[in-house]
Amino acid sequence: MPALVEPESPPPGRPYVSLNRSAPSSAGASGSGPLRARARRARRWVPRAAIAAGVLLATAGCQSNAFTRMGMPAPVTKQAKVVVTLWQGSWIAAWCVGIVVWGAIIAAVIFFRKRSDRVPEQVRYNLPIEILYTVVPFIMVGVLFFFTARDENYVDALPPHPDVVVTVTGFQWGWEFQYPQYKVPKSEYGQVTELGQTWNGEVPGNENQLPLLEIPIGQTVRFNLVSTDVIHAFWVVPFDFKRDVIPDHPNHFEVTPTTAYTGIGRCTELCGLYHSRMLFRVKIVSAAQFKAWIAAQQAQQNSSGGVQ
Ligand SMILES: [Cu+2]
């Protein structure tokens, strides 16, 4: 059990030495009045500043812009909103810790800087402080773990009976999107199938010929991911989420789109020479527009035998 208080007399062989020749070391306790006052002021203001900064950050998080999202793309699904909120919460926690640590460092530099050669008050073996800085990180990790696990379970949830199912097939170097709920009896695939071209690497290039993924707002959309060759990864950027597309290991996830969106999706796993050209078009549209589009695809693919 370590001693909690400074021993009255120096331990043998380790005498305390005052380097201040003008003032004896015994005057230290009474001479530290102004120092203590400053320390008290620091103890009062550092937590207040930390709380003010935390409140500022937390309330700024109510508005959604590139700064408050801390670099995350504007979410277009319910799940993406949860991911962004977790990201913002983690940043707020990190800022609060940072403000306390920086505040303590700056307070130490300002209020406890060297003013004389007097050896400062020794406060080692302070058991409460040692317990505090052991327990507090455990609590912080526990809180971060709790919210991460909770949100991960939500994002990974696969509720039964999704409104729309999309089979995503990744291959070197392109994508195929199939809608097994929407039949095309006269085509070789038997279902609505979207194929396209690999991006030709030019700007502007053949963006209009990339495979098209279209999904409706406000409906649950299940993605079943399969690969025919190597590991790819499926990434619609404002889903704020990626999932690997692995041969012989079907992967799944589900989203509920909330916002109309048109953009380019990507492969995000280096899968070979033309990995960077493995792009696809993404359209999030209203449920009525989706229905009309699917009907048009069925009619067109029925008459063409599935050739696009
Ligand atoms: Cu790929």
PDB file of C-alpha atoms and ligand atoms in Angstrom:
ATOM      1  CA  MET A   1       0.000   0.000   0.000  1.00  0.00           C
ATOM      2  CA  PRO A   2       1.687   3.228  -1.029  1.00  0.00           C
ATOM      3  CA  ALA A   3       1.865   6.152   1.378  1.00  0.00           C
ATOM      4  CA  LEU A   4      -0.794   8.778   0.674  1.00  0.00           C
ATOM      5  CA  VAL A   5       1.027  11.717   2.173  1.00  0.00           C
ATOM      6  CA  GLU A   6       4.449  13.145   1.715  1.00  0.00           C
ATOM      7  CA  PRO A   7       6.839  11.843   4.372  1.00  0.00           C
ATOM      8  CA  GLU A   8       7.849  14.508   6.882  1.00  0.00           C
ATOM      9  CA  SER A   9      11.505  13.705   6.607  1.00  0.00           C
ATOM     10  CA  PRO A  10      13.470  12.800   3.491  1.00  0.00           C
ATOM     11  CA  PRO A  11      14.025   9.091   2.887  1.00  0.00           C
ATOM     12  CA  PRO A  12      17.555   7.884   3.611  1.00  0.00           C
ATOM     13  CA  GLY A  13      19.970   8.590   0.817  1.00  0.00           C
ATOM     14  CA  ARG A  14      17.513  10.870  -1.053  1.00  0.00           C
ATOM     15  CA  PRO A  15      17.617  14.213   0.726  1.00  0.00           C
ATOM     16  CA  TYR A  16      15.343  16.960  -0.565  1.00  0.00           C
ATOM     17  CA  VAL A  17      17.430  19.820  -1.819  1.00  0.00           C
ATOM     18  CA  SER A  18      16.278  23.364  -2.163  1.00  0.00           C
ATOM     19  CA  LEU A  19      18.078  25.051  -5.002  1.00  0.00           C
ATOM     20  CA  ASN A  20      16.724  28.416  -3.967  1.00  0.00           C
ATOM     21  CA  ARG A  21      19.526  29.965  -1.963  1.00  0.00           C
ATOM     22  CA  SER A  22      17.566  33.079  -1.042  1.00  0.00           C
ATOM     23  CA  ALA A  23      14.549  31.329   0.505  1.00  0.00           C
ATOM     24  CA  PRO A  24      14.515  28.256   2.721  1.00  0.00           C
ATOM     25  CA  SER A  25      12.363  25.378   1.516  1.00  0.00           C
ATOM     26  CA  SER A  26      10.249  25.473   4.665  1.00  0.00           C
ATOM     27  CA  ALA A  27       8.769  28.766   3.440  1.00  0.00           C
ATOM     28  CA  GLY A  28       7.263  26.938   0.470  1.00  0.00           C
ATOM     29  CA  ALA A  29       3.895  26.070   2.000  1.00  0.00           C
ATOM     30  CA  SER A  30       3.084  29.588   3.174  1.00  0.00           C
ATOM     31  CA  GLY A  31       4.540  31.201   0.020  1.00  0.00           C
ATOM     32  CA  SER A  32       2.230  29.259  -2.321  1.00  0.00           C
ATOM     33  CA  GLY A  33      -0.930  31.283  -1.539  1.00  0.00           C
ATOM     34  CA  PRO A  34      -1.142  33.113  -4.909  1.00  0.00           C
ATOM     35  CA  LEU A  35      -0.306  29.850  -6.683  1.00  0.00           C
ATOM     36  CA  ARG A  36      -3.126  28.077  -4.930  1.00  0.00           C
ATOM     37  CA  ALA A  37      -5.529  30.888  -5.804  1.00  0.00           C
ATOM     38  CA  ARG A  38      -4.559  30.583  -9.456  1.00  0.00           C
ATOM     39  CA  ALA A  39      -4.947  26.805  -9.310  1.00  0.00           C
ATOM     40  CA  ARG A  40      -8.402  27.252  -7.784  1.00  0.00           C
ATOM     41  CA  ARG A  41      -9.321  29.631 -10.600  1.00  0.00           C
ATOM     42  CA  ALA A  42      -8.071  27.103 -13.169  1.00  0.00           C
ATOM     43  CA  ARG A  43     -10.037  24.310 -11.539  1.00  0.00           C
ATOM     44  CA  ARG A  44     -13.143  26.483 -11.760  1.00  0.00           C
ATOM     45  CA  TRP A  45     -12.775  27.647 -15.355  1.00  0.00           C
ATOM     46  CA  VAL A  46     -11.316  24.651 -17.188  1.00  0.00           C
ATOM     47  CA  PRO A  47     -14.409  22.426 -16.689  1.00  0.00           C
ATOM     48  CA  ARG A  48     -16.691  25.376 -17.505  1.00  0.00           C
ATOM     49  CA  ALA A  49     -14.834  25.981 -20.788  1.00  0.00           C
ATOM     50  CA  ALA A  50     -15.005  22.249 -21.596  1.00  0.00           C
ATOM     51  CA  ILE A  51     -18.772  22.155 -20.965  1.00  0.00           C
ATOM     52  CA  ALA A  52     -19.340  25.320 -23.034  1.00  0.00           C
ATOM     53  CA  ALA A  53     -17.367  23.885 -25.952  1.00  0.00           C
ATOM     54  CA  GLY A  54     -19.218  20.561 -25.656  1.00  0.00           C
ATOM     55  CA  VAL A  55     -22.622  22.310 -25.677  1.00  0.00           C
ATOM     56  CA  LEU A  56     -21.525  24.400 -28.678  1.00  0.00           C
ATOM     57  CA  LEU A  57     -20.499  21.285 -30.594  1.00  0.00           C
ATOM     58  CA  ALA A  58     -23.600  19.343 -29.577  1.00  0.00           C
ATOM     59  CA  THR A  59     -25.994  22.102 -30.620  1.00  0.00           C
ATOM     60  CA  ALA A  60     -24.047  22.766 -33.823  1.00  0.00           C
ATOM     61  CA  GLY A  61     -24.688  19.082 -34.605  1.00  0.00           C
ATOM     62  CA  CYS A  62     -28.408  19.870 -34.902  1.00  0.00           C
ATOM     63  CA  GLN A  63     -27.762  21.487 -38.255  1.00  0.00           C
ATOM     64  CA  SER A  64     -26.505  19.207 -40.977  1.00  0.00           C
ATOM     65  CA  ASN A  65     -23.669  20.596 -43.029  1.00  0.00           C
ATOM     66  CA  ALA A  66     -20.248  19.402 -44.130  1.00  0.00           C
ATOM     67  CA  PHE A  67     -18.631  20.750 -40.944  1.00  0.00           C
ATOM     68  CA  THR A  68     -21.090  19.320 -38.417  1.00  0.00           C
ATOM     69  CA  ARG A  69     -21.028  15.984 -40.263  1.00  0.00           C
ATOM     70  CA  MET A  70     -17.226  16.032 -39.867  1.00  0.00           C
ATOM     71  CA  GLY A  71     -16.608  15.042 -43.483  1.00  0.00           C
ATOM     72  CA  MET A  72     -19.316  12.409 -43.828  1.00  0.00           C
ATOM     73  CA  PRO A  73     -21.510  12.658 -46.946  1.00  0.00           C
ATOM     74  CA  ALA A  74     -25.105  13.876 -46.429  1.00  0.00           C
ATOM     75  CA  PRO A  75     -27.038  10.705 -45.524  1.00  0.00           C
ATOM     76  CA  VAL A  76     -29.776   9.437 -47.868  1.00  0.00           C
ATOM     77  CA  THR A  77     -31.064   6.504 -45.782  1.00  0.00           C
ATOM     78  CA  LYS A  78     -32.348   5.993 -42.235  1.00  0.00           C
ATOM     79  CA  GLN A  79     -29.332   3.780 -41.542  1.00  0.00           C
ATOM     80  CA  ALA A  80     -26.895   6.402 -42.868  1.00  0.00           C
ATOM     81  CA  LYS A  81     -28.411   8.984 -40.483  1.00  0.00           C
ATOM     82  CA  VAL A  82     -27.664   6.673 -37.553  1.00  0.00           C
ATOM     83  CA  VAL A  83     -24.080   6.212 -38.791  1.00  0.00           C
ATOM     84  CA  VAL A  84     -23.580   9.984 -39.079  1.00  0.00           C
ATOM     85  CA  THR A  85     -25.070  10.556 -35.604  1.00  0.00           C
ATOM     86  CA  LEU A  86     -22.699   7.951 -34.130  1.00  0.00           C
ATOM     87  CA  TRP A  87     -19.800   9.625 -35.928  1.00  0.00           C
ATOM     88  CA  GLN A  88     -20.808  13.051 -34.574  1.00  0.00           C
ATOM     89  CA  GLY A  89     -21.268  11.667 -31.055  1.00  0.00           C
ATOM     90  CA  SER A  90     -17.803  10.107 -31.174  1.00  0.00           C
ATOM     91  CA  TRP A  91     -16.339  13.433 -32.267  1.00  0.00           C
ATOM     92  CA  ILE A  92     -18.143  15.294 -29.462  1.00  0.00           C
ATOM     93  CA  ALA A  93     -16.785  12.762 -26.937  1.00  0.00           C
ATOM     94  CA  ALA A  94     -13.290  13.136 -28.425  1.00  0.00           C
ATOM     95  CA  TRP A  95     -13.546  16.946 -28.313  1.00  0.00           C
ATOM     96  CA  CYS A  96     -14.660  16.871 -24.657  1.00  0.00           C
ATOM     97  CA  VAL A  97     -11.711  14.632 -23.725  1.00  0.00           C
ATOM     98  CA  GLY A  98      -9.394  16.819 -25.802  1.00  0.00           C
ATOM     99  CA  ILE A  99     -10.647  20.015 -24.182  1.00  0.00           C
ATOM    100  CA  VAL A 100     -10.158  18.600 -20.667  1.00  0.00           C
ATOM    101  CA  VAL A 101      -6.650  17.323 -21.535  1.00  0.00           C
ATOM    102  CA  TRP A 102      -5.587  20.484 -23.373  1.00  0.00           C
ATOM    103  CA  GLY A 103      -7.139  22.570 -20.594  1.00  0.00           C
ATOM    104  CA  ALA A 104      -5.168  20.647 -17.964  1.00  0.00           C
ATOM    105  CA  ILE A 105      -1.943  21.008 -19.972  1.00  0.00           C
ATOM    106  CA  ILE A 106      -2.443  24.734 -20.566  1.00  0.00           C
ATOM    107  CA  ALA A 107      -3.454  25.297 -16.904  1.00  0.00           C
ATOM    108  CA  ALA A 108      -0.303  23.469 -15.780  1.00  0.00           C
ATOM    109  CA  VAL A 109       1.847  25.511 -18.161  1.00  0.00           C
ATOM    110  CA  ILE A 110       0.319  28.835 -17.088  1.00  0.00           C
ATOM    111  CA  PHE A 111      -0.469  28.442 -13.384  1.00  0.00           C
ATOM    112  CA  PHE A 112       2.254  26.013 -12.331  1.00  0.00           C
ATOM    113  CA  ARG A 113       5.173  27.223 -14.422  1.00  0.00           C
ATOM    114  CA  LYS A 114       8.582  27.518 -12.805  1.00  0.00           C
ATOM    115  CA  ARG A 115       8.866  30.741 -10.858  1.00  0.00           C
ATOM    116  CA  SER A 116      11.789  29.899  -8.604  1.00  0.00           C
ATOM    117  CA  ASP A 117      14.140  27.069  -7.828  1.00  0.00           C
ATOM    118  CA  ARG A 118      11.905  25.898  -5.013  1.00  0.00           C
ATOM    119  CA  VAL A 119      11.012  22.224  -5.359  1.00  0.00           C
ATOM    120  CA  PRO A 120       7.224  22.153  -5.883  1.00  0.00           C
ATOM    121  CA  GLU A 121       4.789  20.422  -3.600  1.00  0.00           C
ATOM    122  CA  GLN A 122       5.086  16.675  -4.246  1.00  0.00           C
ATOM    123  CA  VAL A 123       1.779  14.897  -4.814  1.00  0.00           C
ATOM    124  CA  ARG A 124       2.746  11.413  -5.989  1.00  0.00           C
ATOM    125  CA  TYR A 125       0.913   8.340  -4.716  1.00  0.00           C
ATOM    126  CA  ASN A 126      -2.406  10.166  -4.834  1.00  0.00           C
ATOM    127  CA  LEU A 127      -4.649   7.121  -4.781  1.00  0.00           C
ATOM    128  CA  PRO A 128      -7.970   8.860  -5.609  1.00  0.00           C
ATOM    129  CA  ILE A 129      -6.429  10.456  -8.708  1.00  0.00           C
ATOM    130  CA  GLU A 130      -4.857   7.161  -9.770  1.00  0.00           C
ATOM    131  CA  ILE A 131      -8.203   5.388  -9.400  1.00  0.00           C
ATOM    132  CA  LEU A 132      -9.888   8.226 -11.311  1.00  0.00           C
ATOM    133  CA  TYR A 133      -7.601   8.047 -14.339  1.00  0.00           C
ATOM    134  CA  THR A 134      -7.914   4.272 -14.417  1.00  0.00           C
ATOM    135  CA  VAL A 135     -11.703   4.137 -14.088  1.00  0.00           C
ATOM    136  CA  VAL A 136     -12.624   7.099 -16.313  1.00  0.00           C
ATOM    137  CA  PRO A 137     -11.085   5.602 -19.525  1.00  0.00           C
ATOM    138  CA  PHE A 138     -12.948   2.338 -18.826  1.00  0.00           C
ATOM    139  CA  ILE A 139     -16.201   4.285 -18.584  1.00  0.00           C
ATOM    140  CA  MET A 140     -15.396   6.188 -21.800  1.00  0.00           C
ATOM    141  CA  VAL A 141     -14.624   2.984 -23.715  1.00  0.00           C
ATOM    142  CA  GLY A 142     -17.773   1.389 -22.282  1.00  0.00           C
ATOM    143  CA  VAL A 143     -19.972   4.301 -23.425  1.00  0.00           C
ATOM    144  CA  LEU A 144     -18.433   4.324 -26.937  1.00  0.00           C
ATOM    145  CA  PHE A 145     -18.802   0.533 -27.116  1.00  0.00           C
ATOM    146  CA  PHE A 146     -22.447   0.674 -26.073  1.00  0.00           C
ATOM    147  CA  PHE A 147     -23.462   3.206 -28.747  1.00  0.00           C
ATOM    148  CA  THR A 148     -21.329   1.498 -31.430  1.00  0.00           C
ATOM    149  CA  ALA A 149     -22.849  -1.936 -30.706  1.00  0.00           C
ATOM    150  CA  ARG A 150     -26.381  -0.511 -30.560  1.00  0.00           C
ATOM    151  CA  ASP A 151     -26.046   1.341 -33.889  1.00  0.00           C
ATOM    152  CA  GLU A 152     -24.208  -1.527 -35.593  1.00  0.00           C
ATOM    153  CA  ASN A 153     -27.064  -3.864 -34.679  1.00  0.00           C
ATOM    154  CA  TYR A 154     -29.536  -1.378 -36.145  1.00  0.00           C
ATOM    155  CA  VAL A 155     -27.561  -0.922 -39.393  1.00  0.00           C
ATOM    156  CA  ASP A 156     -27.016  -4.692 -39.777  1.00  0.00           C
ATOM    157  CA  ALA A 157     -30.625  -5.622 -38.991  1.00  0.00           C
ATOM    158  CA  LEU A 158     -32.386  -7.624 -41.704  1.00  0.00           C
ATOM    159  CA  PRO A 159     -36.103  -7.286 -41.022  1.00  0.00           C
ATOM    160  CA  PRO A 160     -38.119  -9.984 -42.824  1.00  0.00           C
ATOM    161  CA  HIS A 161     -40.230  -9.167 -45.898  1.00  0.00           C
ATOM    162  CA  PRO A 162     -38.320  -6.240 -47.441  1.00  0.00           C
ATOM    163  CA  ASP A 163     -40.323  -4.197 -49.961  1.00  0.00           C
ATOM    164  CA  VAL A 164     -37.660  -4.417 -52.666  1.00  0.00           C
ATOM    165  CA  VAL A 165     -34.932  -7.028 -53.108  1.00  0.00           C
ATOM    166  CA  VAL A 166     -31.883  -6.328 -55.266  1.00  0.00           C
ATOM    167  CA  THR A 167     -29.327  -8.987 -56.146  1.00  0.00           C
ATOM    168  CA  VAL A 168     -25.997  -7.253 -56.684  1.00  0.00           C
ATOM    169  CA  THR A 169     -23.395  -9.255 -58.608  1.00  0.00           C
ATOM    170  CA  GLY A 170     -19.857  -7.868 -58.681  1.00  0.00           C
ATOM    171  CA  PHE A 171     -17.387  -9.061 -61.299  1.00  0.00           C
ATOM    172  CA  GLN A 172     -14.178  -7.829 -62.896  1.00  0.00           C
ATOM    173  CA  TRP A 173     -14.986  -5.051 -63.759  1.00  0.00           C
ATOM    174  CA  GLY A 174     -18.616  -4.220 -63.474  1.00  0.00           C
ATOM    175  CA  TRP A 175     -21.920  -4.766 -61.732  1.00  0.00           C
ATOM    176  CA  GLU A 176     -25.206  -6.478 -62.462  1.00  0.00           C
ATOM    177  CA  PHE A 177     -28.371  -5.502 -60.595  1.00  0.00           C
ATOM    178  CA  GLN A 178     -31.331  -7.866 -60.587  1.00  0.00           C
ATOM    179  CA  TYR A 179     -34.815  -7.425 -59.142  1.00  0.00           C
ATOM    180  CA  PRO A 180     -36.086 -10.995 -58.532  1.00  0.00           C
ATOM    181  CA  GLN A 181     -39.553  -9.770 -57.459  1.00  0.00           C
ATOM    182  CA  TYR A 182     -40.146  -8.325 -60.938  1.00  0.00           C
ATOM    183  CA  LYS A 183     -40.357 -11.064 -63.548  1.00  0.00           C
ATOM    184  CA  VAL A 184     -39.432 -10.810 -67.208  1.00  0.00           C
ATOM    185  CA  PRO A 185     -40.640 -14.185 -68.545  1.00  0.00           C
ATOM    186  CA  LYS A 186     -39.346 -13.686 -72.073  1.00  0.00           C
ATOM    187  CA  SER A 187     -35.762 -12.855 -71.136  1.00  0.00           C
ATOM    188  CA  GLU A 188     -32.947 -15.284 -70.415  1.00  0.00           C
ATOM    189  CA  TYR A 189     -32.649 -13.896 -66.862  1.00  0.00           C
ATOM    190  CA  GLY A 190     -36.361 -14.213 -66.042  1.00  0.00           C
ATOM    191  CA  GLN A 191     -36.264 -11.026 -63.923  1.00  0.00           C
ATOM    192  CA  VAL A 192     -35.516  -7.343 -64.341  1.00  0.00           C
ATOM    193  CA  THR A 193     -31.756  -7.173 -64.900  1.00  0.00           C
ATOM    194  CA  GLU A 194     -29.586  -4.078 -65.220  1.00  0.00           C
ATOM    195  CA  LEU A 195     -26.247  -4.449 -66.926  1.00  0.00           C
ATOM    196  CA  GLY A 196     -24.031  -1.775 -68.386  1.00  0.00           C
ATOM    197  CA  GLN A 197     -20.530  -0.950 -69.460  1.00  0.00           C
ATOM    198  CA  THR A 198     -17.316  -0.583 -67.503  1.00  0.00           C
ATOM    199  CA  TRP A 199     -16.366   3.089 -67.251  1.00  0.00           C
ATOM    200  CA  ASN A 200     -14.026   3.904 -70.156  1.00  0.00           C
ATOM    201  CA  GLY A 201     -11.729   6.079 -68.052  1.00  0.00           C
ATOM    202  CA  GLU A 202     -12.435   9.284 -69.932  1.00  0.00           C
ATOM    203  CA  VAL A 203     -13.875  12.526 -68.578  1.00  0.00           C
ATOM    204  CA  PRO A 204     -16.514  13.021 -69.800  1.00  0.00           C
ATOM    205  CA  GLY A 205     -16.869   9.383 -70.688  1.00  0.00           C
ATOM    206  CA  ASN A 206     -19.558   6.748 -70.953  1.00  0.00           C
ATOM    207  CA  GLU A 207     -21.211   7.601 -67.617  1.00  0.00           C
ATOM    208  CA  ASN A 208     -24.653   7.161 -69.181  1.00  0.00           C
ATOM    209  CA  GLN A 209     -23.838   3.560 -70.083  1.00  0.00           C
ATOM    210  CA  LEU A 210     -22.837   2.464 -66.560  1.00  0.00           C
ATOM    211  CA  PRO A 211     -25.101  -0.140 -64.911  1.00  0.00           C
ATOM    212  CA  LEU A 212     -28.081   1.476 -63.179  1.00  0.00           C
ATOM    213  CA  LEU A 213     -29.270   0.815 -59.637  1.00  0.00           C
ATOM    214  CA  GLU A 214     -32.653   2.393 -58.972  1.00  0.00           C
ATOM    215  CA  ILE A 215     -34.439   2.172 -55.603  1.00  0.00           C
ATOM    216  CA  PRO A 216     -37.502   3.830 -54.057  1.00  0.00           C
ATOM    217  CA  ILE A 217     -37.763   6.308 -51.175  1.00  0.00           C
ATOM    218  CA  GLY A 218     -39.558   5.148 -48.017  1.00  0.00           C
ATOM    219  CA  GLN A 219     -39.401   1.420 -48.735  1.00  0.00           C
ATOM    220  CA  THR A 220     -37.123  -1.203 -47.224  1.00  0.00           C
ATOM    221  CA  VAL A 221     -34.550  -2.357 -49.777  1.00  0.00           C
ATOM    222  CA  ARG A 222     -32.587  -5.585 -49.233  1.00  0.00           C
ATOM    223  CA  PHE A 223     -29.278  -6.000 -51.062  1.00  0.00           C
ATOM    224  CA  ASN A 224     -27.985  -9.535 -51.589  1.00  0.00           C
ATOM    225  CA  LEU A 225     -24.335  -9.304 -52.603  1.00  0.00           C
ATOM    226  CA  VAL A 226     -22.526 -11.983 -54.625  1.00  0.00           C
ATOM    227  CA  SER A 227     -19.268 -12.082 -56.543  1.00  0.00           C
ATOM    228  CA  THR A 228     -18.331 -14.278 -59.483  1.00  0.00           C
ATOM    229  CA  ASP A 229     -14.551 -13.910 -59.186  1.00  0.00           C
ATOM    230  CA  VAL A 230     -12.627 -11.925 -56.547  1.00  0.00           C
ATOM    231  CA  ILE A 231     -13.554  -9.806 -53.526  1.00  0.00           C
ATOM    232  CA  HIS A 232     -15.196  -6.507 -54.425  1.00  0.00           C
ATOM    233  CA  ALA A 233     -17.009  -4.074 -52.158  1.00  0.00           C
ATOM    234  CA  PHE A 234     -20.293  -2.310 -52.766  1.00  0.00           C
ATOM    235  CA  TRP A 235     -20.350   1.385 -51.953  1.00  0.00           C
ATOM    236  CA  VAL A 236     -23.075   3.916 -52.518  1.00  0.00           C
ATOM    237  CA  VAL A 237     -21.244   6.891 -51.050  1.00  0.00           C
ATOM    238  CA  PRO A 238     -24.135   8.662 -49.199  1.00  0.00           C
ATOM    239  CA  PHE A 239     -25.224   5.347 -47.624  1.00  0.00           C
ATOM    240  CA  ASP A 240     -22.222   6.128 -45.359  1.00  0.00           C
ATOM    241  CA  PHE A 241     -21.672   2.390 -45.427  1.00  0.00           C
ATOM    242  CA  LYS A 242     -19.758  -0.221 -47.451  1.00  0.00           C
ATOM    243  CA  ARG A 243     -20.057  -3.991 -47.589  1.00  0.00           C
ATOM    244  CA  ASP A 244     -17.731  -6.580 -49.108  1.00  0.00           C
ATOM    245  CA  VAL A 245     -18.875  -8.658 -52.075  1.00  0.00           C
ATOM    246  CA  ILE A 246     -17.184 -12.023 -51.575  1.00  0.00           C
ATOM    247  CA  PRO A 247     -17.173 -15.109 -53.845  1.00  0.00           C
ATOM    248  CA  ASP A 248     -18.986 -18.090 -52.254  1.00  0.00           C
ATOM    249  CA  HIS A 249     -20.027 -15.961 -49.278  1.00  0.00           C
ATOM    250  CA  PRO A 250     -23.287 -14.093 -49.926  1.00  0.00           C
ATOM    251  CA  ASN A 251     -23.539 -10.856 -47.935  1.00  0.00           C
ATOM    252  CA  HIS A 252     -26.662  -8.879 -47.150  1.00  0.00           C
ATOM    253  CA  PHE A 253     -27.787  -5.539 -45.838  1.00  0.00           C
ATOM    254  CA  GLU A 254     -30.891  -3.440 -45.826  1.00  0.00           C
ATOM    255  CA  VAL A 255     -31.599   0.281 -46.146  1.00  0.00           C
ATOM    256  CA  THR A 256     -34.613   2.557 -46.139  1.00  0.00           C
ATOM    257  CA  PRO A 257     -33.935   5.486 -48.485  1.00  0.00           C
ATOM    258  CA  THR A 258     -35.201   8.842 -47.245  1.00  0.00           C
ATOM    259  CA  THR A 259     -33.997  11.313 -49.867  1.00  0.00           C
ATOM    260  CA  ALA A 260     -33.927  11.555 -53.660  1.00  0.00           C
ATOM    261  CA  TYR A 261     -30.400  11.132 -54.970  1.00  0.00           C
ATOM    262  CA  THR A 262     -28.556  10.692 -58.246  1.00  0.00           C
ATOM    263  CA  GLY A 263     -24.891   9.807 -58.219  1.00  0.00           C
ATOM    264  CA  ILE A 264     -22.139   7.326 -58.937  1.00  0.00           C
ATOM    265  CA  GLY A 265     -21.507   4.195 -56.839  1.00  0.00           C
ATOM    266  CA  ARG A 266     -18.176   2.437 -56.608  1.00  0.00           C
ATOM    267  CA  CYS A 267     -16.226  -0.703 -55.928  1.00  0.00           C
ATOM    268  CA  THR A 268     -14.175   0.037 -52.811  1.00  0.00           C
ATOM    269  CA  GLU A 269     -11.975  -3.052 -52.649  1.00  0.00           C
ATOM    270  CA  LEU A 270      -8.893  -3.113 -54.896  1.00  0.00           C
ATOM    271  CA  CYS A 271      -9.951  -5.971 -57.158  1.00  0.00           C
ATOM    272  CA  GLY A 272      -7.618  -5.782 -60.122  1.00  0.00           C
ATOM    273  CA  LEU A 273      -6.368  -3.651 -62.972  1.00  0.00           C
ATOM    274  CA  TYR A 274      -9.608  -1.806 -63.738  1.00  0.00           C
ATOM    275  CA  HIS A 275     -10.926  -1.596 -60.174  1.00  0.00           C
ATOM    276  CA  SER A 276     -11.183   2.195 -60.451  1.00  0.00           C
ATOM    277  CA  ARG A 277     -13.472   1.842 -63.470  1.00  0.00           C
ATOM    278  CA  MET A 278     -15.955  -0.369 -61.652  1.00  0.00           C
ATOM    279  CA  LEU A 279     -18.601   2.316 -61.335  1.00  0.00           C
ATOM    280  CA  PHE A 280     -22.390   2.295 -61.462  1.00  0.00           C
ATOM    281  CA  ARG A 281     -25.200   4.822 -61.550  1.00  0.00           C
ATOM    282  CA  VAL A 282     -27.437   5.206 -58.499  1.00  0.00           C
ATOM    283  CA  LYS A 283     -30.905   6.756 -58.550  1.00  0.00           C
ATOM    284  CA  ILE A 284     -33.111   7.080 -55.491  1.00  0.00           C
ATOM    285  CA  VAL A 285     -36.574   8.088 -56.665  1.00  0.00           C
ATOM    286  CA  SER A 286     -40.126   8.249 -55.331  1.00  0.00           C
ATOM    287  CA  ALA A 287     -42.057   4.988 -54.967  1.00  0.00           C
ATOM    288  CA  ALA A 288     -44.298   5.975 -57.910  1.00  0.00           C
ATOM    289  CA  GLN A 289     -41.316   6.742 -60.155  1.00  0.00           C
ATOM    290  CA  PHE A 290     -39.728   3.428 -59.168  1.00  0.00           C
ATOM    291  CA  LYS A 291     -42.906   1.523 -60.027  1.00  0.00           C
ATOM    292  CA  ALA A 292     -43.109   3.225 -63.423  1.00  0.00           C
ATOM    293  CA  TRP A 293     -39.425   2.553 -64.105  1.00  0.00           C
ATOM    294  CA  ILE A 294     -39.710  -1.133 -63.176  1.00  0.00           C
ATOM    295  CA  ALA A 295     -42.797  -1.529 -65.406  1.00  0.00           C
ATOM    296  CA  ALA A 296     -40.942   0.119 -68.297  1.00  0.00           C
ATOM    297  CA  GLN A 297     -37.916  -2.162 -67.734  1.00  0.00           C
ATOM    298  CA  GLN A 298     -40.152  -5.238 -67.668  1.00  0.00           C
ATOM    299  CA  ALA A 299     -41.832  -4.247 -70.940  1.00  0.00           C
ATOM    300  CA  GLN A 300     -38.553  -3.352 -72.642  1.00  0.00           C
ATOM    301  CA  GLN A 301     -36.651  -6.454 -71.470  1.00  0.00           C
ATOM    302  CA  ASN A 302     -39.606  -8.697 -72.378  1.00  0.00           C
ATOM    303  CA  SER A 303     -39.611  -7.400 -75.929  1.00  0.00           C
ATOM    304  CA  SER A 304     -35.821  -7.480 -76.312  1.00  0.00           C
ATOM    305  CA  GLY A 305     -35.352 -10.865 -74.628  1.00  0.00           C
ATOM    306  CA  GLY A 306     -33.324  -9.189 -71.892  1.00  0.00           C
ATOM    307  CA  VAL A 307     -30.770  -7.604 -74.220  1.00  0.00           C
ATOM    308  CA  GLN A 308     -29.928  -4.060 -73.130  1.00  0.00           C
TER     309      GLN A 308
HETATM  310 CU    CU B   1     -14.124  -4.482 -57.672  1.00  0.00          CU
END
